[in-house]
Coordinates of C-alpha atoms in Angstrom, one line a residue:
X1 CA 27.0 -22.4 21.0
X2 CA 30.6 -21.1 20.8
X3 CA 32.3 -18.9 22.8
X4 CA 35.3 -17.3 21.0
X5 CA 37.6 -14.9 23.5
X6 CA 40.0 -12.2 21.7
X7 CA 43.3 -13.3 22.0
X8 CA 43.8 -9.2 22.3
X9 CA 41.0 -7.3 24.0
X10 CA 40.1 -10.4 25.5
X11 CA 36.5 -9.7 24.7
X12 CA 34.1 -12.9 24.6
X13 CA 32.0 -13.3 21.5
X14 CA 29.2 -15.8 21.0
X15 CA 27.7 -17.5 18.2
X16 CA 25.1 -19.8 18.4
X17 CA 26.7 -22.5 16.4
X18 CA 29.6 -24.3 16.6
X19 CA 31.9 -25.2 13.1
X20 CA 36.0 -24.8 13.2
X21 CA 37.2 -21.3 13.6
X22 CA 40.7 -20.6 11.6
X23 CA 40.4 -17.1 11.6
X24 CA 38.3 -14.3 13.5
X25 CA 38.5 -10.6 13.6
X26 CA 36.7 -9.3 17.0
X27 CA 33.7 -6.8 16.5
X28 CA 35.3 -4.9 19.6
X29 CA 39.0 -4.2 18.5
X30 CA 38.9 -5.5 14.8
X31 CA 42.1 -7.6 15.3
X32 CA 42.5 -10.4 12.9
X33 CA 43.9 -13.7 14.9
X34 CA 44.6 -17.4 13.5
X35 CA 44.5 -20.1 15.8
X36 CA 44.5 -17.7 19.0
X37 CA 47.8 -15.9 17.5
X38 CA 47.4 -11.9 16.7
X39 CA 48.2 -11.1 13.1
X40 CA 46.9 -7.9 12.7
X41 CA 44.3 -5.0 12.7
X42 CA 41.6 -5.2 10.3
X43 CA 39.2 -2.2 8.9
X44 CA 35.8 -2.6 10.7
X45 CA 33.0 -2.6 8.1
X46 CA 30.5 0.8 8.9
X47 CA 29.1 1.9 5.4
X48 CA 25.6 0.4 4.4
X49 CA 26.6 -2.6 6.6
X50 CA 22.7 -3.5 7.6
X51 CA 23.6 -6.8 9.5
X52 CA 25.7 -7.6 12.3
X53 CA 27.8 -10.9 13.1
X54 CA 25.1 -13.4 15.0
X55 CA 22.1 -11.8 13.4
X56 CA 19.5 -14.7 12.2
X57 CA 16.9 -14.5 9.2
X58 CA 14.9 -16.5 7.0
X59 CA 15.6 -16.7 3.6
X60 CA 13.7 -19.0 1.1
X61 CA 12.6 -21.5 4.3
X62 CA 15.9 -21.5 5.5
X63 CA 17.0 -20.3 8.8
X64 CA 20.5 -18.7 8.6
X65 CA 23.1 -17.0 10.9
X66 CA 25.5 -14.0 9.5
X67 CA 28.9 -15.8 10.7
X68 CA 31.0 -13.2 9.2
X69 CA 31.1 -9.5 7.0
X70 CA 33.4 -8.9 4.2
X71 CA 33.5 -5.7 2.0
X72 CA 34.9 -5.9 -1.1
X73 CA 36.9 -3.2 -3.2
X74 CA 37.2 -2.9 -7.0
X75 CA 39.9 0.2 -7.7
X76 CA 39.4 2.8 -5.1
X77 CA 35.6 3.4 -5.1
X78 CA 33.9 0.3 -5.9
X79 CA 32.6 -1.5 -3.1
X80 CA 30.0 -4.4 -2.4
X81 CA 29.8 -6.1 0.8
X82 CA 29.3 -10.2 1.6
X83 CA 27.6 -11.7 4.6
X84 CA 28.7 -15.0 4.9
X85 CA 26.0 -17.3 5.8
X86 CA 25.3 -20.7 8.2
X87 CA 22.2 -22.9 8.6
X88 CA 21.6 -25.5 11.3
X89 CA 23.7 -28.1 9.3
X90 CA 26.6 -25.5 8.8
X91 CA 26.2 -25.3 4.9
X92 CA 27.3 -22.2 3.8
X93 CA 25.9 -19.3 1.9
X94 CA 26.3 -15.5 0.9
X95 CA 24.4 -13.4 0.4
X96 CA 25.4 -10.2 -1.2
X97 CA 24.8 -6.3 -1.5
X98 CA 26.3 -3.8 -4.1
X99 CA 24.2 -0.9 -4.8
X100 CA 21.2 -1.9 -3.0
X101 CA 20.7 -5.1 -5.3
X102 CA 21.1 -8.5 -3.6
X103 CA 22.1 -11.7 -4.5
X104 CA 21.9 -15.1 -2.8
X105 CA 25.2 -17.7 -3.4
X106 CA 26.1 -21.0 -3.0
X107 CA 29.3 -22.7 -3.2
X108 CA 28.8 -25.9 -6.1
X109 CA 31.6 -28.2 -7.2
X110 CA 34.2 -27.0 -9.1
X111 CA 33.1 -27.9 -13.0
X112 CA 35.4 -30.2 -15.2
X113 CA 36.0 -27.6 -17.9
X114 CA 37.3 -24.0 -18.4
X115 CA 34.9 -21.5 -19.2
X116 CA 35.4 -18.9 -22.2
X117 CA 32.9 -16.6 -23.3
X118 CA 29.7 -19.0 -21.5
X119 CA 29.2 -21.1 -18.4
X120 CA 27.0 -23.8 -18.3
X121 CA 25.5 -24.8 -15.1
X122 CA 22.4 -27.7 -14.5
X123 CA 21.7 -27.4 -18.0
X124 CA 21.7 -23.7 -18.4
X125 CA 23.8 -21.3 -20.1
X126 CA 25.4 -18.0 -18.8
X127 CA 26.7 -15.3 -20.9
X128 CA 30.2 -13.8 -19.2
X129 CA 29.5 -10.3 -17.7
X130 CA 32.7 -9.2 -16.3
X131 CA 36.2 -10.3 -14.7
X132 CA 36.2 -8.3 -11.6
X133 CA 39.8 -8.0 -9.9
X134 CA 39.3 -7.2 -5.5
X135 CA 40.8 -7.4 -2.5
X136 CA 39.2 -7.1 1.3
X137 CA 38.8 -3.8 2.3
X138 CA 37.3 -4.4 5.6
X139 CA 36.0 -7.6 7.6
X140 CA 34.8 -8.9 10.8
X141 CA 33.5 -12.6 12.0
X142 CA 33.9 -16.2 12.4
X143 CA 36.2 -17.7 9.3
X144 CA 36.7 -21.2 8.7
X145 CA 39.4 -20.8 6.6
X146 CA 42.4 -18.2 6.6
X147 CA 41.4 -14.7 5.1
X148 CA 43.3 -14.3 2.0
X149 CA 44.1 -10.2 1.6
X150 CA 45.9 -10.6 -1.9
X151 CA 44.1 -9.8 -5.3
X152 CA 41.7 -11.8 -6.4
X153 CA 39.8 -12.4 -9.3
X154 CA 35.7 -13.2 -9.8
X155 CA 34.6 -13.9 -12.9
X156 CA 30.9 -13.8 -13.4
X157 CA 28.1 -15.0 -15.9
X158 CA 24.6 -14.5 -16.0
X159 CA 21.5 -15.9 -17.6
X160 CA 18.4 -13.4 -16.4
X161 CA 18.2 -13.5 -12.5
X162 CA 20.4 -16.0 -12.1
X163 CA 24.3 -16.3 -12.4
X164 CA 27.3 -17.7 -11.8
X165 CA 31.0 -16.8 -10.5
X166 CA 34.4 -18.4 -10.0
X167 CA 36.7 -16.4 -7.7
X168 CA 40.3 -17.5 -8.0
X169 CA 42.8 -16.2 -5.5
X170 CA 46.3 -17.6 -6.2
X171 CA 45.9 -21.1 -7.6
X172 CA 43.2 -21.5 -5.5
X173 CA 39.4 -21.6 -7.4
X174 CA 35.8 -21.7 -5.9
X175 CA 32.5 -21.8 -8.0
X176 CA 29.3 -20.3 -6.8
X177 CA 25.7 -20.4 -8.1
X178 CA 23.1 -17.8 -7.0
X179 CA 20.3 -15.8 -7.8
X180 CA 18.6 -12.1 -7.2
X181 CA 16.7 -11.7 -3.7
X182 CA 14.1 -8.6 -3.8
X183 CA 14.9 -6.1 -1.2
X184 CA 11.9 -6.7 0.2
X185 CA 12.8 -10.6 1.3
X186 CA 15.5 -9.5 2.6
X187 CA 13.9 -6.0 4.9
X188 CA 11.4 -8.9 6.1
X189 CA 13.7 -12.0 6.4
X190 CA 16.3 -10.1 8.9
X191 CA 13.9 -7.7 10.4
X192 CA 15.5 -4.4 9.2
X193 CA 13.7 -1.1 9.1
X194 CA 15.9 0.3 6.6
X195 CA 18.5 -0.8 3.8
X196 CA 20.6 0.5 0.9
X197 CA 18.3 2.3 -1.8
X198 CA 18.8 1.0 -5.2
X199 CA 21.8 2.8 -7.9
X200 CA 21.5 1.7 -11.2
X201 CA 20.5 -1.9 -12.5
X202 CA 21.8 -5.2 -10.9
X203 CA 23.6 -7.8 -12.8
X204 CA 21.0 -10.0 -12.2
X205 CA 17.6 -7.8 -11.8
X206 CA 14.8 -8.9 -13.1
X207 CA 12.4 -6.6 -15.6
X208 CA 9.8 -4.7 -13.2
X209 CA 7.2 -6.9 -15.2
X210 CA 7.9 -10.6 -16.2
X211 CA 7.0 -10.6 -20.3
X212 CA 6.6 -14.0 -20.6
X213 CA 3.7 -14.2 -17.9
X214 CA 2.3 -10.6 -19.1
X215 CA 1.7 -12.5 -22.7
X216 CA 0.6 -15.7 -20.8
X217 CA -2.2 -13.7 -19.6
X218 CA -3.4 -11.6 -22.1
X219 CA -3.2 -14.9 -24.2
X220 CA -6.1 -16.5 -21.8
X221 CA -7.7 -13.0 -21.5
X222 CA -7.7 -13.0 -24.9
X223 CA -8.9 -16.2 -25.6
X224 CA -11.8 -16.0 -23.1
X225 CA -13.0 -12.6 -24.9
X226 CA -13.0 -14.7 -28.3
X227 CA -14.9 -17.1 -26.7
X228 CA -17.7 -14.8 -25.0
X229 CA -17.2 -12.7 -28.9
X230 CA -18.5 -15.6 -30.5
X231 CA -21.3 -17.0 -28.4
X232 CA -22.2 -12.6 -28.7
X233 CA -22.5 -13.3 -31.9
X234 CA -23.9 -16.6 -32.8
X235 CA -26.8 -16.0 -30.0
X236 CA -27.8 -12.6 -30.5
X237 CA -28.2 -10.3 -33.6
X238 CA -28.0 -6.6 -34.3
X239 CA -31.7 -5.0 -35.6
X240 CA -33.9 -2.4 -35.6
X241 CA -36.1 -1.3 -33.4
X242 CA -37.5 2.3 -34.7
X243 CA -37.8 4.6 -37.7
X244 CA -40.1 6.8 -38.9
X245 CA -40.5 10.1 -41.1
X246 CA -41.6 13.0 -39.2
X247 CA -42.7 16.7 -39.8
X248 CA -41.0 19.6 -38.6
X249 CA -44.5 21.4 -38.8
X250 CA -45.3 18.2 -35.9
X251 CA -42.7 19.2 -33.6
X252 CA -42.3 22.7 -33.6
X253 CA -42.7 24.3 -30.3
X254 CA -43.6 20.8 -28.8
X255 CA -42.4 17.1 -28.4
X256 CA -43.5 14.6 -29.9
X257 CA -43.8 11.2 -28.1
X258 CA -42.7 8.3 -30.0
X259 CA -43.8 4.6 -29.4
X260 CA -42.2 2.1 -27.6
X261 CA -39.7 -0.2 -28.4
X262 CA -38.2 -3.2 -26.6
X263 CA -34.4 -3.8 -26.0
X264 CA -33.7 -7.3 -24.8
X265 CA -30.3 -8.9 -23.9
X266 CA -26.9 -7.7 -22.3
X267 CA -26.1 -3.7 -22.5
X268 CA -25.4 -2.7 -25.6
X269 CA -24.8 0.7 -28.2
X270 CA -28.3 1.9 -29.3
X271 CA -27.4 3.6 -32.7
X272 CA -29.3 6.3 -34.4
X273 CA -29.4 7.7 -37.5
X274 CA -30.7 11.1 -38.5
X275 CA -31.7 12.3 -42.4
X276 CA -33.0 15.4 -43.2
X277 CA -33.2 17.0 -46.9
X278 CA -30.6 19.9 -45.9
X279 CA -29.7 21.9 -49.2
X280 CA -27.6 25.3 -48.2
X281 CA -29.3 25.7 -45.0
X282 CA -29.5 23.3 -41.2
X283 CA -31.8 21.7 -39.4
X284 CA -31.7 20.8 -35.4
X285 CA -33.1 17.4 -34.2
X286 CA -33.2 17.1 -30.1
X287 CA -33.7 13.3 -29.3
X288 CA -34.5 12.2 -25.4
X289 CA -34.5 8.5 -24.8
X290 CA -36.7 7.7 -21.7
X291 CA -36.5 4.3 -20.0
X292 CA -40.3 3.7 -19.0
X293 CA -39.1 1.2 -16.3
X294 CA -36.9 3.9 -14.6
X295 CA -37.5 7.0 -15.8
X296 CA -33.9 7.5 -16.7
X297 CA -33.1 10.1 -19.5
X298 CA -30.4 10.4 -22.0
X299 CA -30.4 13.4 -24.2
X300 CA -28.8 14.5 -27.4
X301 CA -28.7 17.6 -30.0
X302 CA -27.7 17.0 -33.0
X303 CA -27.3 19.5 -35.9
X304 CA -27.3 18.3 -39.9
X305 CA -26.2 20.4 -42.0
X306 CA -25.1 20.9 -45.7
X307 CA -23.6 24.0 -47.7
X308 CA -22.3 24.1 -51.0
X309 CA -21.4 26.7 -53.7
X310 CA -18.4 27.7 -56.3
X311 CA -16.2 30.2 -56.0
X312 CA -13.3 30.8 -57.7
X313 CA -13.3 28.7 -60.8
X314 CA -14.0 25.7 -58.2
X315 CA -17.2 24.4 -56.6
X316 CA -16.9 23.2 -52.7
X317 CA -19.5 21.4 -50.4
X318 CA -19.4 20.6 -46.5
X319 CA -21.4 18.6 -44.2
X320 CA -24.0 16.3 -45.1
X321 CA -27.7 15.2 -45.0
X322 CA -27.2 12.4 -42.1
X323 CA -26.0 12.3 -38.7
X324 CA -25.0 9.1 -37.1
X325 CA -24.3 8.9 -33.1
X326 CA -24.6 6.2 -30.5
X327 CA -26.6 5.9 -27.1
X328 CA -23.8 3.8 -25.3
X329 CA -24.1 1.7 -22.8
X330 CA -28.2 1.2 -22.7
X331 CA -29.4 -1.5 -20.4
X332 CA -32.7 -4.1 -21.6
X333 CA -35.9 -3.1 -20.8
X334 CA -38.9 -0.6 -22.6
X335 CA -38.1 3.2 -23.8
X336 CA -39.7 5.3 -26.0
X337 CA -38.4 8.6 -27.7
X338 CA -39.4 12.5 -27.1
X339 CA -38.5 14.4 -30.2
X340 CA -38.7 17.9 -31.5
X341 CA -36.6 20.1 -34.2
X342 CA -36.4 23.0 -36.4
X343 CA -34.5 24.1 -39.1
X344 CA -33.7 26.8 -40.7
X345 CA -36.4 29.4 -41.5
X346 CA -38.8 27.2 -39.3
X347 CA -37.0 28.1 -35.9
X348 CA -38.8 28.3 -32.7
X349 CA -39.0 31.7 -31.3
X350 CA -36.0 31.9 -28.1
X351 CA -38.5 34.3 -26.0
X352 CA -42.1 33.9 -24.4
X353 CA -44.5 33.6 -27.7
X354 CA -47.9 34.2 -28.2
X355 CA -50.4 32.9 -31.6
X356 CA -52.8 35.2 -33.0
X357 CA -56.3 33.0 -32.9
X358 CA -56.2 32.9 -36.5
X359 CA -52.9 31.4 -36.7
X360 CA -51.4 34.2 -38.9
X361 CA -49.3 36.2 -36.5
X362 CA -47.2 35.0 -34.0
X363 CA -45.8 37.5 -31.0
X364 CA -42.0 36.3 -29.6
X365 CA -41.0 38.7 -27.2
X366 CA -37.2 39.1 -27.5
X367 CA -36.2 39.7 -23.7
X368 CA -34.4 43.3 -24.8
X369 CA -37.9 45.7 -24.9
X370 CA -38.9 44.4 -28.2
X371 CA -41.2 41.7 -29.7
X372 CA -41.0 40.2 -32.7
X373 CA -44.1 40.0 -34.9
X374 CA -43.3 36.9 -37.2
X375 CA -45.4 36.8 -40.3
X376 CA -46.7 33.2 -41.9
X377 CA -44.1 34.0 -44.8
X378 CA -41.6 33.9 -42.1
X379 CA -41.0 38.3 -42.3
X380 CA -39.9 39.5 -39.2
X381 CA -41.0 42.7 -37.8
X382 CA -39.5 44.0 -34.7
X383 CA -41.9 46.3 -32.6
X384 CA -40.3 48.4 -30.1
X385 CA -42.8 47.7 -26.4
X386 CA -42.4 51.0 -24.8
X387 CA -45.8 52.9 -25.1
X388 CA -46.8 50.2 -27.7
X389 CA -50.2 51.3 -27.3
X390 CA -49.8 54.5 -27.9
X391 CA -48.0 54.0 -30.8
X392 CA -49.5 51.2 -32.5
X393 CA -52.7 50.3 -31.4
X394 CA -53.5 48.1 -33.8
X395 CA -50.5 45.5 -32.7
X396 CA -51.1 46.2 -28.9
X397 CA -54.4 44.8 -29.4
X398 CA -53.4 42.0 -31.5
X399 CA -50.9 40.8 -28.9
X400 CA -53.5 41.8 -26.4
X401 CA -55.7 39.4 -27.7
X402 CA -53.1 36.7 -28.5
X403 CA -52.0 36.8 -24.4
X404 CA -55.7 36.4 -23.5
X405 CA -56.1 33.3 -26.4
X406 CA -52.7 31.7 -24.6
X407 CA -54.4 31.6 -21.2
X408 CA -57.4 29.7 -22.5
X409 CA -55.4 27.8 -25.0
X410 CA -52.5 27.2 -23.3
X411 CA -51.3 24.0 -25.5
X412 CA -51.6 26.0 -29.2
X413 CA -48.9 26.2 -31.4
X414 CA -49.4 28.1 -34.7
X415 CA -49.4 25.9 -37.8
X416 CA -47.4 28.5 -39.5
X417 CA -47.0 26.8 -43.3
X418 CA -43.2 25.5 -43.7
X419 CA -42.4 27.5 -46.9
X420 CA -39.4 24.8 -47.7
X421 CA -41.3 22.3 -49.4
X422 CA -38.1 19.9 -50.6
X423 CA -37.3 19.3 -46.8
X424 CA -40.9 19.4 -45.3
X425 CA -39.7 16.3 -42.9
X426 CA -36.8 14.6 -40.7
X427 CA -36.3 10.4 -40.8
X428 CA -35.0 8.6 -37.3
X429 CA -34.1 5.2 -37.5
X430 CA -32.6 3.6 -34.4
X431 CA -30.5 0.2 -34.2
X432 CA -30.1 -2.1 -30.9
X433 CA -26.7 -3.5 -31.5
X434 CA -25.9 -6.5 -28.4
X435 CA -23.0 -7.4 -31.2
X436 CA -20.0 -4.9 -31.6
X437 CA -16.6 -5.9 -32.4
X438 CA -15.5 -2.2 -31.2
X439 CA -14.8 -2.8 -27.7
X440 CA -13.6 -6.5 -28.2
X441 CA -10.9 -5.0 -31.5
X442 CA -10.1 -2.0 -29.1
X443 CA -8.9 -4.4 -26.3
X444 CA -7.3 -6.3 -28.0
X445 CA -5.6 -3.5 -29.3
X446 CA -4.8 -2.3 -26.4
X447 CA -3.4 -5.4 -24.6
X448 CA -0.8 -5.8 -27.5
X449 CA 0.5 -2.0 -27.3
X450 CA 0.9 -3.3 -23.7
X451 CA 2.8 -6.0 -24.5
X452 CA 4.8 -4.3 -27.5
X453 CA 5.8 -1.9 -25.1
X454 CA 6.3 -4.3 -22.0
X455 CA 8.9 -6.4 -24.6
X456 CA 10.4 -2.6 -25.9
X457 CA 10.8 -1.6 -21.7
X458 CA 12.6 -4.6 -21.3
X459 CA 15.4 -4.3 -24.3
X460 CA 16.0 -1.0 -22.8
X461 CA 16.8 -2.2 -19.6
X462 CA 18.5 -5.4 -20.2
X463 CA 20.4 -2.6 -22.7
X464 CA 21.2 -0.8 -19.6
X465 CA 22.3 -3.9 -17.6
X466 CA 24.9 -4.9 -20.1
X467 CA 26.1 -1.5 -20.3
X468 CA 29.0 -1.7 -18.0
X469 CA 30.2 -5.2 -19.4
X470 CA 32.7 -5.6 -22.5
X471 CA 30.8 -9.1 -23.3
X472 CA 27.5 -7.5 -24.0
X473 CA 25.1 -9.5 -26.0
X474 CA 23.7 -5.8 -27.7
X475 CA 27.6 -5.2 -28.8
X476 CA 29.6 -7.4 -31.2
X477 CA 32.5 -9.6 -30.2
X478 CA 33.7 -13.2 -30.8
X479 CA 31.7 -16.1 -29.0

């Protein structure tokens, strides 16, 4: 430990190590002495200072000791501030804070050559980023060597999060290599609750998202998709698994339950496809499909419909005879389907309905005092209820006696003739489909957008970084 006494307040200050002392400013009076002799008063770093002189954290496995602070000035309102560092064994480090991004240095051995536009360092180059001219604005610590208050000069290149800086001051050079540290290493290393928030980007900040390993991965992601794609497809095969033709004259005013079909291997789109002979006119197909293991239901309505006609010197169609759709996502195991439909001119009555015995009359009541008296030819009467049997006796009795026929014939539908004879039926065929490229194309998709904009975010902000340097690699100049 050493024990260093202020030559002028004669405050004691500890530090628990012990390396040759040339200069040291007291944290009590800020005086600056050399060798025990009072030179002079020194500006006491204060703003977004975080550590103090004696302070120990862990950086990178490394114990260190803050053994001095040094805040340096660029003009009259550019500041960054430099902890100088200690471990056990005295070698030295700095790490350093400007605008809440932090860099670790190390001092290396002067190189052998000048550097122009590039450094190279252990193999790697570094593009120049800017000749900073600074003096000290403020200090306080342990110094092994004098402090030097005159201009000097850094000079700093950087390759990603990593750079390099030369700081001459006179005739006398020193080289440092060092690299970002994430606020987060240093909150946790020192043990601080709080610490500068972030301005701007740092001259050596990484991308929020490293590019290379983003395409590393979606490489093996999508490589083990392929993989799983192909065994899809060389194992199973796509096939079908129901059709039939079936009459709306079947289905009208009931369902119709289909027979049932098997659907064996992984999840998988069941596709249907839907036909009817629509010409100027619709028909409406409602399709359940019923798992008979769980007795989970998925239901669809789906409309087909086709009109066509000229008018003005030019002939125009829309919609069409088919319908396609998918039942996504449908496990294995045993279904069956519950159908029913109309269409147009064939449409089952909205209210409460009751069939003359006969079968030639059918009674809808409409829900607004009125019942509708619906003719096998499809004519529509509408016969007003209110002292209906006063007023027509003949229909009171008829739906009289079509009420009484309901009760003892409770699953009768009226087999109404369908007067369209070129559409008399509707076609379902359904498709189990275990091997789709859809999903696996979509990803795939998906994962390159990603990393197309991943590589776009990262111009931008490697754009930004350069911004405030004169070497920038996005600008022109002579290397």
């Amino acid at each position: 430990m050493m024990i260093y006494t202020c030559p002028s307040c004669k405050k004691e200050n500890t530090l628990d190590l012990d390396f040759t002392v040339e200069s040291y400013i007291c944290k009590s009076c800020s005086m600056l002495s050399e060798q025990g002799k009072i030179i002079k008063n020194v500006r006491k770093p204060t703003e977004n200072v975080v550590l103090e002189v004696g302070q120990k954290g862990k950086l990178d496995g490394t114990e260190y000791t803050v053994v001095a602070i040094v805040v340096k000035k660029y003009g009259n309102s550019v500041f960054w501030r430099e902890y100088h560092l200690r471990d056990k064994n005295l070698n030295e480090a700095f790490l350093s804070e400007s605008n809440g991004h932090w860099v670790i240095m190390f001092p290396k051995a002067m190189p052998n050559k000048e550097f122009k536009f590039h450094a190279e360092f252990e193999g790697k180059k570094y593009r120049w980023y800017e000749s900073t001219p600074n003096n000290i604005d403020s200090a306080t610590g342990f110094f092994e060597d004098k402090l030097k208050f005159s201009l000097a000069t850094y000079k700093e290149f950087v390759n990603g999060t990593e750079m390099v800086s030369m700081e001459q001051v006179g005739t006398e050079k020193t080289f440092l290599w060092g690299k970002h540290v994430p606020k987060s290493e240093v909150k946790k290393a020192f043990k601080l609750s709080s610490l500068p928030n972030y301005s701007g980007i740092g001259i050596v900040q990484p991308y929020y998202v490293n590019s290379r390993q983003l395409l590393n991965v979606f490489v093996v992601v999508a490589l083990i998709m392929s993989l799983f794609q192909f065994y899809n497809t060389v194992s199973r095969s796509n096939y079908e698994v129901f059709s039939d033709n079936i009459r709306f004259d079947s289905v009208r005013s009931k369902e119709l339950i289909s027979k049932s079909f098997d659907l064996s291997g992984a999840s998988a789109p069941l596709n249907v496809k839907l036909s009817s002979n629509v010409d100027n006119s619709w028909a409406n197909i409602e399709l359940s499909l019923i798992n008979e293991n769980s007795n989970e239901i998925e239901c669809t309505s789906q409309d087909i419909e086709q009109y066509h006609g000229y008018e003005s010197g030019e002939s125009w169609s829309e919609g069409g005879k088919e319908k396609e759709f998918n039942f996504c996502g449908v496990a294995p195991g045993k279904y069956h389907f519950s159908i029913s439909a109309q269409k147009q001119g064939f449409e089952q009555p909205a209210g409460e309905t009751f069939y003359a015995p006969d079968g030639k009359k059918t009674f809808a009541y409409t829900g607004d005092g009125f019942v509708d008296v619906i003719l096998p030819s499809g004519e529509k009467t509408a016969v007003n209820l209110e002292n209906l049997q006063q007023n027509d006796s003949t229909t009171y009795a008829e739906l009289e006696q079509a009420k009484a026929f309901k009760l003892k014939n409770p699953n009768f539908s009226t087999n109404i003739p369908d007067t369209d004879s070129a559409n008399p039926n509707f076609a379902i065929q359904a498709f189990w489909k275990p091997v789709s490229f859809w999903n696996y194309f979509i990803i795939l998709g998906i994962m390159t957008l990603l990393v197309g904009l991943n590589y776009w975010g990262k111009y931008l902000f490697d754009k930004t970084k350069w911004e405030n340097s004169n070497y920038s690699p996005f600008n022109d100049y002579t290397s």
